[in-house]
Structures are given as structure tokens and as C-alpha cells.
Coordinates of C-alpha atoms in Angstrom, one line a residue:
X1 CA -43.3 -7.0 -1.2
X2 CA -40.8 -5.9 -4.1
X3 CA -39.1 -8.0 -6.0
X4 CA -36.4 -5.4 -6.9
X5 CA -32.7 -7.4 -6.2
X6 CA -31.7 -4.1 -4.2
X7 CA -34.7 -4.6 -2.4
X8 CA -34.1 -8.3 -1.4
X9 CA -30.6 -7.6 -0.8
X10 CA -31.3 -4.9 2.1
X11 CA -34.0 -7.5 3.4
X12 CA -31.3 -10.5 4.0
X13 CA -29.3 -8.0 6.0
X14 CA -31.9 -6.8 8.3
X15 CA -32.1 -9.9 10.2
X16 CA -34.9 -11.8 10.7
X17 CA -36.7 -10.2 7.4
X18 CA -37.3 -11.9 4.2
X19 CA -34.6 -14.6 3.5
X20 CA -32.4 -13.0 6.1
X21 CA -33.6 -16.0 8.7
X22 CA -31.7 -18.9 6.2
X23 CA -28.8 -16.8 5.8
X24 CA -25.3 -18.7 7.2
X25 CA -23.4 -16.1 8.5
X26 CA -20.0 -18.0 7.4
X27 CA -20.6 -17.1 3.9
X28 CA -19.5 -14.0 4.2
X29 CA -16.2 -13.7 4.5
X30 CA -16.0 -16.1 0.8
X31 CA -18.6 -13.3 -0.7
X32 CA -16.6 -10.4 0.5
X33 CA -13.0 -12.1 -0.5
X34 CA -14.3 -13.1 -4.1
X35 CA -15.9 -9.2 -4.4
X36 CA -12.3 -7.6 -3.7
X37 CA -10.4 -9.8 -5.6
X38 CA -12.3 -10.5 -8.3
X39 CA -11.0 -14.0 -9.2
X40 CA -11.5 -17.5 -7.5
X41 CA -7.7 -18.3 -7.0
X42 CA -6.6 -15.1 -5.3
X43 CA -9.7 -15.3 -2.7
X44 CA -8.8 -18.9 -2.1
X45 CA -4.8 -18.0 -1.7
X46 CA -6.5 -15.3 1.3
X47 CA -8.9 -17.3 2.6
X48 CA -6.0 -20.5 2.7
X49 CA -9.1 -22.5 1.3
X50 CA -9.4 -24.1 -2.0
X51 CA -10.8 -22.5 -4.9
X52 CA -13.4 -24.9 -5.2
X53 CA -14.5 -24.1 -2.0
X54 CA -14.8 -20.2 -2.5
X55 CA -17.5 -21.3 -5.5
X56 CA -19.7 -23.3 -3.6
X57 CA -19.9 -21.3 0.0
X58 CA -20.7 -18.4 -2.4
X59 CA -23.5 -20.5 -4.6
X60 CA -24.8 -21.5 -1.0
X61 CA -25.0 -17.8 -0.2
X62 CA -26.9 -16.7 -3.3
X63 CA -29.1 -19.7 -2.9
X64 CA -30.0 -18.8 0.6
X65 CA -30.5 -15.5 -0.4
X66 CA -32.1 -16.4 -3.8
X67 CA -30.1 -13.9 -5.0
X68 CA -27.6 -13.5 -8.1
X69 CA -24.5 -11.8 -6.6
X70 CA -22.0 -12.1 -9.2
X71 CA -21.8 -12.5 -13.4
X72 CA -18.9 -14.4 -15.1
X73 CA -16.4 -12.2 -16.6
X74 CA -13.8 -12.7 -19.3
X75 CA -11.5 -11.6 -16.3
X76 CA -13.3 -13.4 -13.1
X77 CA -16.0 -12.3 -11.4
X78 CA -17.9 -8.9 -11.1
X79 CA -20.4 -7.9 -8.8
X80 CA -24.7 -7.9 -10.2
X81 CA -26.5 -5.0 -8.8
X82 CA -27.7 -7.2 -5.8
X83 CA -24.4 -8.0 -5.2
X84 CA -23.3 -4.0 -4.7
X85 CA -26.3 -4.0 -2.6
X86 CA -25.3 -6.6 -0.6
X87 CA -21.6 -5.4 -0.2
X88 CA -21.7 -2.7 2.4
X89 CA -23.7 -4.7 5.2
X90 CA -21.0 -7.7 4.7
X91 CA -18.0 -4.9 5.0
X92 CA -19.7 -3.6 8.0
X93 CA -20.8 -7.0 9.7
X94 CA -16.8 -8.2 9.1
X95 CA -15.5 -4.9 10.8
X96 CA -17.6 -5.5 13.7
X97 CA -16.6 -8.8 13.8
X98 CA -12.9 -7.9 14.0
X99 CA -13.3 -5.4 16.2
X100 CA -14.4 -7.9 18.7
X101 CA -11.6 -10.1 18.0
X102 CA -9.3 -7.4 18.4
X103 CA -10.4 -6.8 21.9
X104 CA -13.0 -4.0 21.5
X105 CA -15.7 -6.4 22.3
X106 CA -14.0 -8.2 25.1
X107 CA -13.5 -11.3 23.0
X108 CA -9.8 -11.1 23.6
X109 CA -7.1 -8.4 25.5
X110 CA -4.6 -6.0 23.5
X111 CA -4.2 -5.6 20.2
X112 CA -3.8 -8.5 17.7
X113 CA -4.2 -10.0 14.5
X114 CA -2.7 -9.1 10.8
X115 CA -2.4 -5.8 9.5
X116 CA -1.3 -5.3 6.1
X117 CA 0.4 -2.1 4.9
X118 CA 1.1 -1.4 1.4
X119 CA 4.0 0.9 0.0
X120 CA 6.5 1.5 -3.0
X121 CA 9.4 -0.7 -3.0
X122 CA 11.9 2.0 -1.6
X123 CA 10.0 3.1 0.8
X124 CA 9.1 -0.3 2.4
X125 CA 12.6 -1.6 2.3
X126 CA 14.7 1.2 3.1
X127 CA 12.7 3.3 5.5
X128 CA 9.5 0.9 6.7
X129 CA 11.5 -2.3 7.8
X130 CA 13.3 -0.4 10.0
X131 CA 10.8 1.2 12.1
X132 CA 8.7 -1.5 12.0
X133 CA 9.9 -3.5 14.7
X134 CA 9.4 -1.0 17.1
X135 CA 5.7 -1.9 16.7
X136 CA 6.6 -5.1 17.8
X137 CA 7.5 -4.2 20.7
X138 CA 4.9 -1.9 21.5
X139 CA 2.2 -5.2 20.4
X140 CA 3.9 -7.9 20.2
X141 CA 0.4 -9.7 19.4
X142 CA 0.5 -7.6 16.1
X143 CA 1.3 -9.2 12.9
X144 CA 2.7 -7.1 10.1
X145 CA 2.2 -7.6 6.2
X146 CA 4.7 -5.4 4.6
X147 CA 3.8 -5.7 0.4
X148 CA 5.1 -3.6 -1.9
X149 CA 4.3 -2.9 -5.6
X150 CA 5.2 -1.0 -8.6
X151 CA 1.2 0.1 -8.8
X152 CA -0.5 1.3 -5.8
X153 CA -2.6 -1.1 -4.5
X154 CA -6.7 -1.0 -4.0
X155 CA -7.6 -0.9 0.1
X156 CA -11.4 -0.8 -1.4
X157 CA -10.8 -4.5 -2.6
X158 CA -8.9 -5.2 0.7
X159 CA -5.5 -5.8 -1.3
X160 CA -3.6 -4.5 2.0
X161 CA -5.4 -2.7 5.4
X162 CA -3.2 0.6 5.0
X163 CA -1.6 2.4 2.3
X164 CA 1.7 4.9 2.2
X165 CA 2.6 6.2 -0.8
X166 CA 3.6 9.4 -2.0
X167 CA 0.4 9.4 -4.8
X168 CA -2.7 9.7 -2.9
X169 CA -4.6 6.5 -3.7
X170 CA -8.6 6.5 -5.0
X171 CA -11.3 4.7 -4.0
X172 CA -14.8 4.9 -2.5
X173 CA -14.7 5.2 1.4
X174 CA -11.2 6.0 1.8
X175 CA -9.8 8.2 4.9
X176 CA -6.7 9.5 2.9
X177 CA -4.3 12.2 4.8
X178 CA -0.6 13.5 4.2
X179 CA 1.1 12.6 7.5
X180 CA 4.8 13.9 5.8
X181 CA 6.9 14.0 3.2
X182 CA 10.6 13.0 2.2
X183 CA 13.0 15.0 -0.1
X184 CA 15.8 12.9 -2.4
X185 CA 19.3 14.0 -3.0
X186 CA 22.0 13.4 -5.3
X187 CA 24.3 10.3 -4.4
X188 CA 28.0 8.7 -5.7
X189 CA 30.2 6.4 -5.2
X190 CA 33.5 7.6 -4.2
X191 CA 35.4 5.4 -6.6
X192 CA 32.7 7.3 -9.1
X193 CA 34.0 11.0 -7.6
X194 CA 37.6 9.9 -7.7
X195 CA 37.5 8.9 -11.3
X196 CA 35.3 11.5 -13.0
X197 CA 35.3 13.7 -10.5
X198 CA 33.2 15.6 -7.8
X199 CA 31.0 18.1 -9.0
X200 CA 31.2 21.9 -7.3
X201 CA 28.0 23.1 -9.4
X202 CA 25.0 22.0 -10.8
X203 CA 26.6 23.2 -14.2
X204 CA 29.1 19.9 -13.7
X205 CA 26.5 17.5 -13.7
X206 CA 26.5 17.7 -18.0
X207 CA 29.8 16.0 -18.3
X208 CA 28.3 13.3 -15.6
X209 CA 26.4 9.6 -16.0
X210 CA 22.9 8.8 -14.2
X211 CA 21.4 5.5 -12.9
X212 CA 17.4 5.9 -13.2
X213 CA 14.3 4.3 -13.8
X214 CA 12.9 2.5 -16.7
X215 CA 11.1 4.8 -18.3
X216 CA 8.1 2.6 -20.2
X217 CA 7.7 0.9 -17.2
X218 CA 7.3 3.0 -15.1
X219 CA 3.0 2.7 -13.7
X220 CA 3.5 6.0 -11.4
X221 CA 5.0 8.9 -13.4
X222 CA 5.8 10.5 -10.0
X223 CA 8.5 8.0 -9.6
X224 CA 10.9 9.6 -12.6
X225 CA 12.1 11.9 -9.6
X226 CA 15.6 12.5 -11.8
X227 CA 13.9 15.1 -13.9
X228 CA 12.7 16.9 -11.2
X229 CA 16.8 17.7 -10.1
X230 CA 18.5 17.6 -13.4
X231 CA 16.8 18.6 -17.1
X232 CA 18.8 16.4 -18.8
X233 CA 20.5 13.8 -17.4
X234 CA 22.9 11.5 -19.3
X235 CA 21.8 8.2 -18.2
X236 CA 23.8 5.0 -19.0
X237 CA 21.7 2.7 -16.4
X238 CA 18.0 2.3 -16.0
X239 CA 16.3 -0.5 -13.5
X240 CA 13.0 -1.1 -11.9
X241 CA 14.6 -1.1 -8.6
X242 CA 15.4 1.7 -7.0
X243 CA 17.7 -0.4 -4.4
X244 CA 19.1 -2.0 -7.8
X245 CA 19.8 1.7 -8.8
X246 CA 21.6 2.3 -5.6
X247 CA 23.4 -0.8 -5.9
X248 CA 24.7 -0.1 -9.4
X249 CA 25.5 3.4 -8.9
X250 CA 27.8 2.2 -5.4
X251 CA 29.8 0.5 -8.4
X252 CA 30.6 3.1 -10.6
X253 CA 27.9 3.2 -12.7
X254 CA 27.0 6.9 -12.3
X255 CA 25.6 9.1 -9.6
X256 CA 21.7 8.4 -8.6
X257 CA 18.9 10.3 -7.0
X258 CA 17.8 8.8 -4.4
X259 CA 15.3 9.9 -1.0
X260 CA 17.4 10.6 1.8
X261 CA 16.0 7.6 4.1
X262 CA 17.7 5.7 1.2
X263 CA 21.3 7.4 0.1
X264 CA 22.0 8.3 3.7
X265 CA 21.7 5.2 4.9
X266 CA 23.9 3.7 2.2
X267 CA 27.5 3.5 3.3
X268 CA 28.5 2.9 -0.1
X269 CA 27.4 6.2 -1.1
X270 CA 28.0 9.7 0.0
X271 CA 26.3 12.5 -0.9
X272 CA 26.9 15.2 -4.1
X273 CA 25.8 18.9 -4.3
X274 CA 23.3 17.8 -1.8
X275 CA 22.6 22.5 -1.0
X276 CA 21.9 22.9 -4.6
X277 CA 20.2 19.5 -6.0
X278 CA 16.7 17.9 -4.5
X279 CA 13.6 16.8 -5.2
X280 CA 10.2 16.9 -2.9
X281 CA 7.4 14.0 -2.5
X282 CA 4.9 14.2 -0.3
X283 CA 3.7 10.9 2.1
X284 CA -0.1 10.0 2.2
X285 CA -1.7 7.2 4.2
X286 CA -4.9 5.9 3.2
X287 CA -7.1 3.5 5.6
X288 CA -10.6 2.3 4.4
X289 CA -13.4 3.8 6.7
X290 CA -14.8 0.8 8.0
X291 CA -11.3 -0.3 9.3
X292 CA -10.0 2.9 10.6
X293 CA -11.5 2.2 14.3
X294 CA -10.5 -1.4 14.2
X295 CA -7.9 -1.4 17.5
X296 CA -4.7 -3.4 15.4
X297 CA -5.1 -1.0 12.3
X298 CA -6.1 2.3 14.6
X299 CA -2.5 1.1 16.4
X300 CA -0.8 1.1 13.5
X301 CA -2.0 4.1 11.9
X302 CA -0.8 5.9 15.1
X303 CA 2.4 4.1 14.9
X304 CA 3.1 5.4 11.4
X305 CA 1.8 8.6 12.2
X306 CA 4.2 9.2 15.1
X307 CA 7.3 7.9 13.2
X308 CA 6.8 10.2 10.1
X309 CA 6.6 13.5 12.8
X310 CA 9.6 12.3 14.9
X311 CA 11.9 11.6 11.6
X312 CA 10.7 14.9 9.5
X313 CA 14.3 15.9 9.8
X314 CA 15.7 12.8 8.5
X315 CA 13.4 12.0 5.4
X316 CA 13.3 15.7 4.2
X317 CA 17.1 16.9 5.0
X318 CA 18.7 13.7 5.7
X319 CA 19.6 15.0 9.3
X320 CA 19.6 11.9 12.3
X321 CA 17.3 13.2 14.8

């Protein structure tokens, strides 16, 4: 028999081969957590264990598997090449695990459990939160994690179940589709309009101030969406935020470009040359393969996807349907 860690690491997967027949199946979850994250703390904070806990149910695993699984970093924890081997079984072993869970197996009726779905900040507070309840109601024995970030996030270290974004997102395994798109508009408060004035061209917008984004921190370049409507904007106010942005430019502080799920919804703003001046982004959701068939994400995913169709009007003209 070979003594090849890939080798070894297939064999205590096949069940009953090799070391398979010590393996504790409860292991798992503490290898797969620490393999996604990277770091002892932030697979404790998911498990709700303590750290100490995720070192010694992995050590139990590698010594049942007599098996180095992961080297000591400067920055945490990566994966040996028995590890990587290992990684794909585990990943398939937990999605048929919560496939039973979630009612596919029998173990329990409906659809249940977390799901966690990842977007940009405007997105997910101006357009996400307000659908989302409507899931509720469809399974109400669905949980929702709505996260947001600056930086899209990484489904292949299971740092959220599903991803929208307007950047497709990259990773190994990934069932990635556009399911939309929005369009932005330009937005002012009429305080703003009544003291500089409202402009009739696109010409006007020279002798007019601009709220937009920080520019050296922005982490998607996409994002800087102002450029895309006006060449050269004379900015006065720049945040991280966009609903900062909105909030600012409601009080005078210039006009802002905003997606239309966003300024339309805004009654402190109303809309400025909205025929002439737009930009386009397109919407992607990303799902990892090995969850995709898993009832409370599959439910989700077909909740998104029939939201995005029914409000096509709405996030690319700013029409109510």
C-alpha cells in the first residue's frame, strides 16, 4: 500500500479502508471550518465553540487519520497537500448531511436552517432587506444572514452560502450566473436645486458639486459609478457609504449618483436629468456547487431569482411595477 498523503487521504474517506474505520465523523465540520477560514478564532466564532476546541478536534482528526492536514502560517493555518486531498470528501459528506437536515432525507419537513447571502452594502440595505421578508413568509423555518462588505466575499471558504454582486466573484466550484441588472441615476435635494439650481442639460452639471466615493479605498473599481455619468465631476464630498452619500447629498451637499432601488426610494431626493444621465451594472449570483441542491439555499436562490425578473423595471428605469 502507498504511502503517498493523497493516497492515505482518499483511503480515510472510503469508509471502512485504511484508517477510515477510527475516523470520528464529528471532526469534520472543525476541519472544514478551520480550512475556509483559515484562522482558529473565526472557525470557533462559526462553530460557537472555543478556539481551543477547534485545535484539538482537528489534532484528534489528523491523529486518527495519521495524517498532517494543515502547516502553521505567519497568517493562520493553510491546508498540506493531504489536507486538499481530504477537502472535497468533507465538503461533500457536510452537503449530504444538510441536505437531510433540510428535509431531503426525511430527517425533518420544509425548508429550514441558515442561509447566508452576501452583497455590497447598497444593495443589501436598500434593495435586499426589503424583499427579504417575503421569504419569510413563503419559509418561515428559513433563517437569513444578510452580510455585506466593501470586498466581495469567498463562498469557496464558506464566508456566506450565496453571493450578489454586480462583479462576478472567483473561485473553484462556483455556479456563477447574471440573473439582472440595475441602472443608477442622477439625484438632489430640492433645497440643493432651489439654491444652485436645476440642471436642463448635461452641459449644467460643470457649474455643479458631487457626493462620491473614496477613491483609495475603494476594493472594487466598479463601484466609482460617477465617472461612468459625468467626466469630470466637481466633488466636494467623498464617503465609504453609499447610504452616507445619499444622506449627505439630501442635505445640500451636492447631487449623487445613485442606483435607482436607492434614489427612488429616498424621499429626500428627487431625481435630475434622469433621460440624459445613467450608468449600467449588471447583477450576478454565485452559489458553490455542492450547496446549490441543498433545499434552504435551492429556495433562496429561486427566491432571488424571481425578485430580480419581477422588479427589472424598477432597478433598471426606476419604474414601480
Amino acid at each position: 500500500m502507498t504511502d503517498r498523503p493523497e493516497a492515505r487521504a482518499d483511503a480515510a474517506t472510503e469508509g471502512g479502508q485504511g484508517v477510515g474505520r477510527q475516523l470520528d465523523w464529528s471532526t469534520l465540520p472543525f476541519f472544514l471550518e478551520l480550512a475556509r477560514q483559515g484562522r482558529l478564532a473565526p472557525a470557533a466564532r462559526r462553530l460557537r465553540v472555543d478556539h481551543t476546541t477547534v485545535s484539538r478536534r482537528v489534532a484528534e482528526l489528523e491523529k486518527s487519520l495519521d495524517l498532517k492536514l494543515f502547516d502553521r502560517t505567519a497568517d493562520g493555518f493553510a491546508l498540506t497537500e493531504a489536507g486538499r486531498g481530504l477537502l472535497p470528501h468533507a465538503e461533500a459528506m457536510e452537503a449530504q448531511a444538510a441536505a437531510m437536515t433540510d428535509g431531503r432525507g426525511g430527517a425533518s419537513a420544509g425548508v429550514q436552517g441558515r442561509v447566508r447571502v452576501a452583497s455590497m452594502e447598497g444593495i443589501s440595505a436598500q434593495y435586499l432587506a426589503r424583499r427579504m421578508p417575503r421569504l419569510a413568509e413563503r419559509h418561515p423555518g428559513l433563517m437569513i444572514e444578510l452580510v455585506t462588505s466593501a470586498a466581495l466575499f469567498n463562498l469557496t471558504k464558506r464566508e456566506a452560502d450565496i453571493s450578489l454582486s454586480f462583479v462576478p466573484v472567483r473561485g473553484p466550484k462556483l455556479a456563477i450566473r447574471r440573473i439582472g441588472g440595475f441602472a443608477l441615476f442622477l439625484y438632489g435635494a430640492p433645497a440643493y436645486l432651489a439654491a444652485h439650481g436645476t440642471p436642463e442639460t448635461p452641459r449644467d452639471l460643470a457649474r455643479h458639486r458631487f457626493v462620491d466615493y473614496v477613491e483609495d479605498l475603494l476594493q472594487i473599481p466598479e463601484v466609482h459609478w460617477l465617472l461612468d455619468a459625468v467626466p469630470a465631476p466637481h466633488v466636494v464630498f467623498r464617503s465609504s457609504s453609499m447610504y452616507a452619500q445619499a444622506t449627505a447629498a439630501a442635505n445640500g451637499a451636492g447631487l449623487v449618483l445613485l442606483p435607482s432601488f436607492a434614489g427612488e426610494a429616498d424621499p429626500r431626493l428627487v431625481p435630475v436629468l434622469k433621460p440624459h444621465i445613467r450608468a449600467e451594472r449588471p447583477i450576478y449570483l454565485a452559489v458553490h456547487e455542492d450547496l446549490a441542491w441543498v433545499p434552504r439555499v435551492r429556495e433562496t436562490v429561486r427566491f432571488l431569482e424571481e425578485q430580480l425578473r419581477a422588479d427589472q423595471a424598477f432597478l433598471m428605469e426606476g419604474l414601480e411595477g
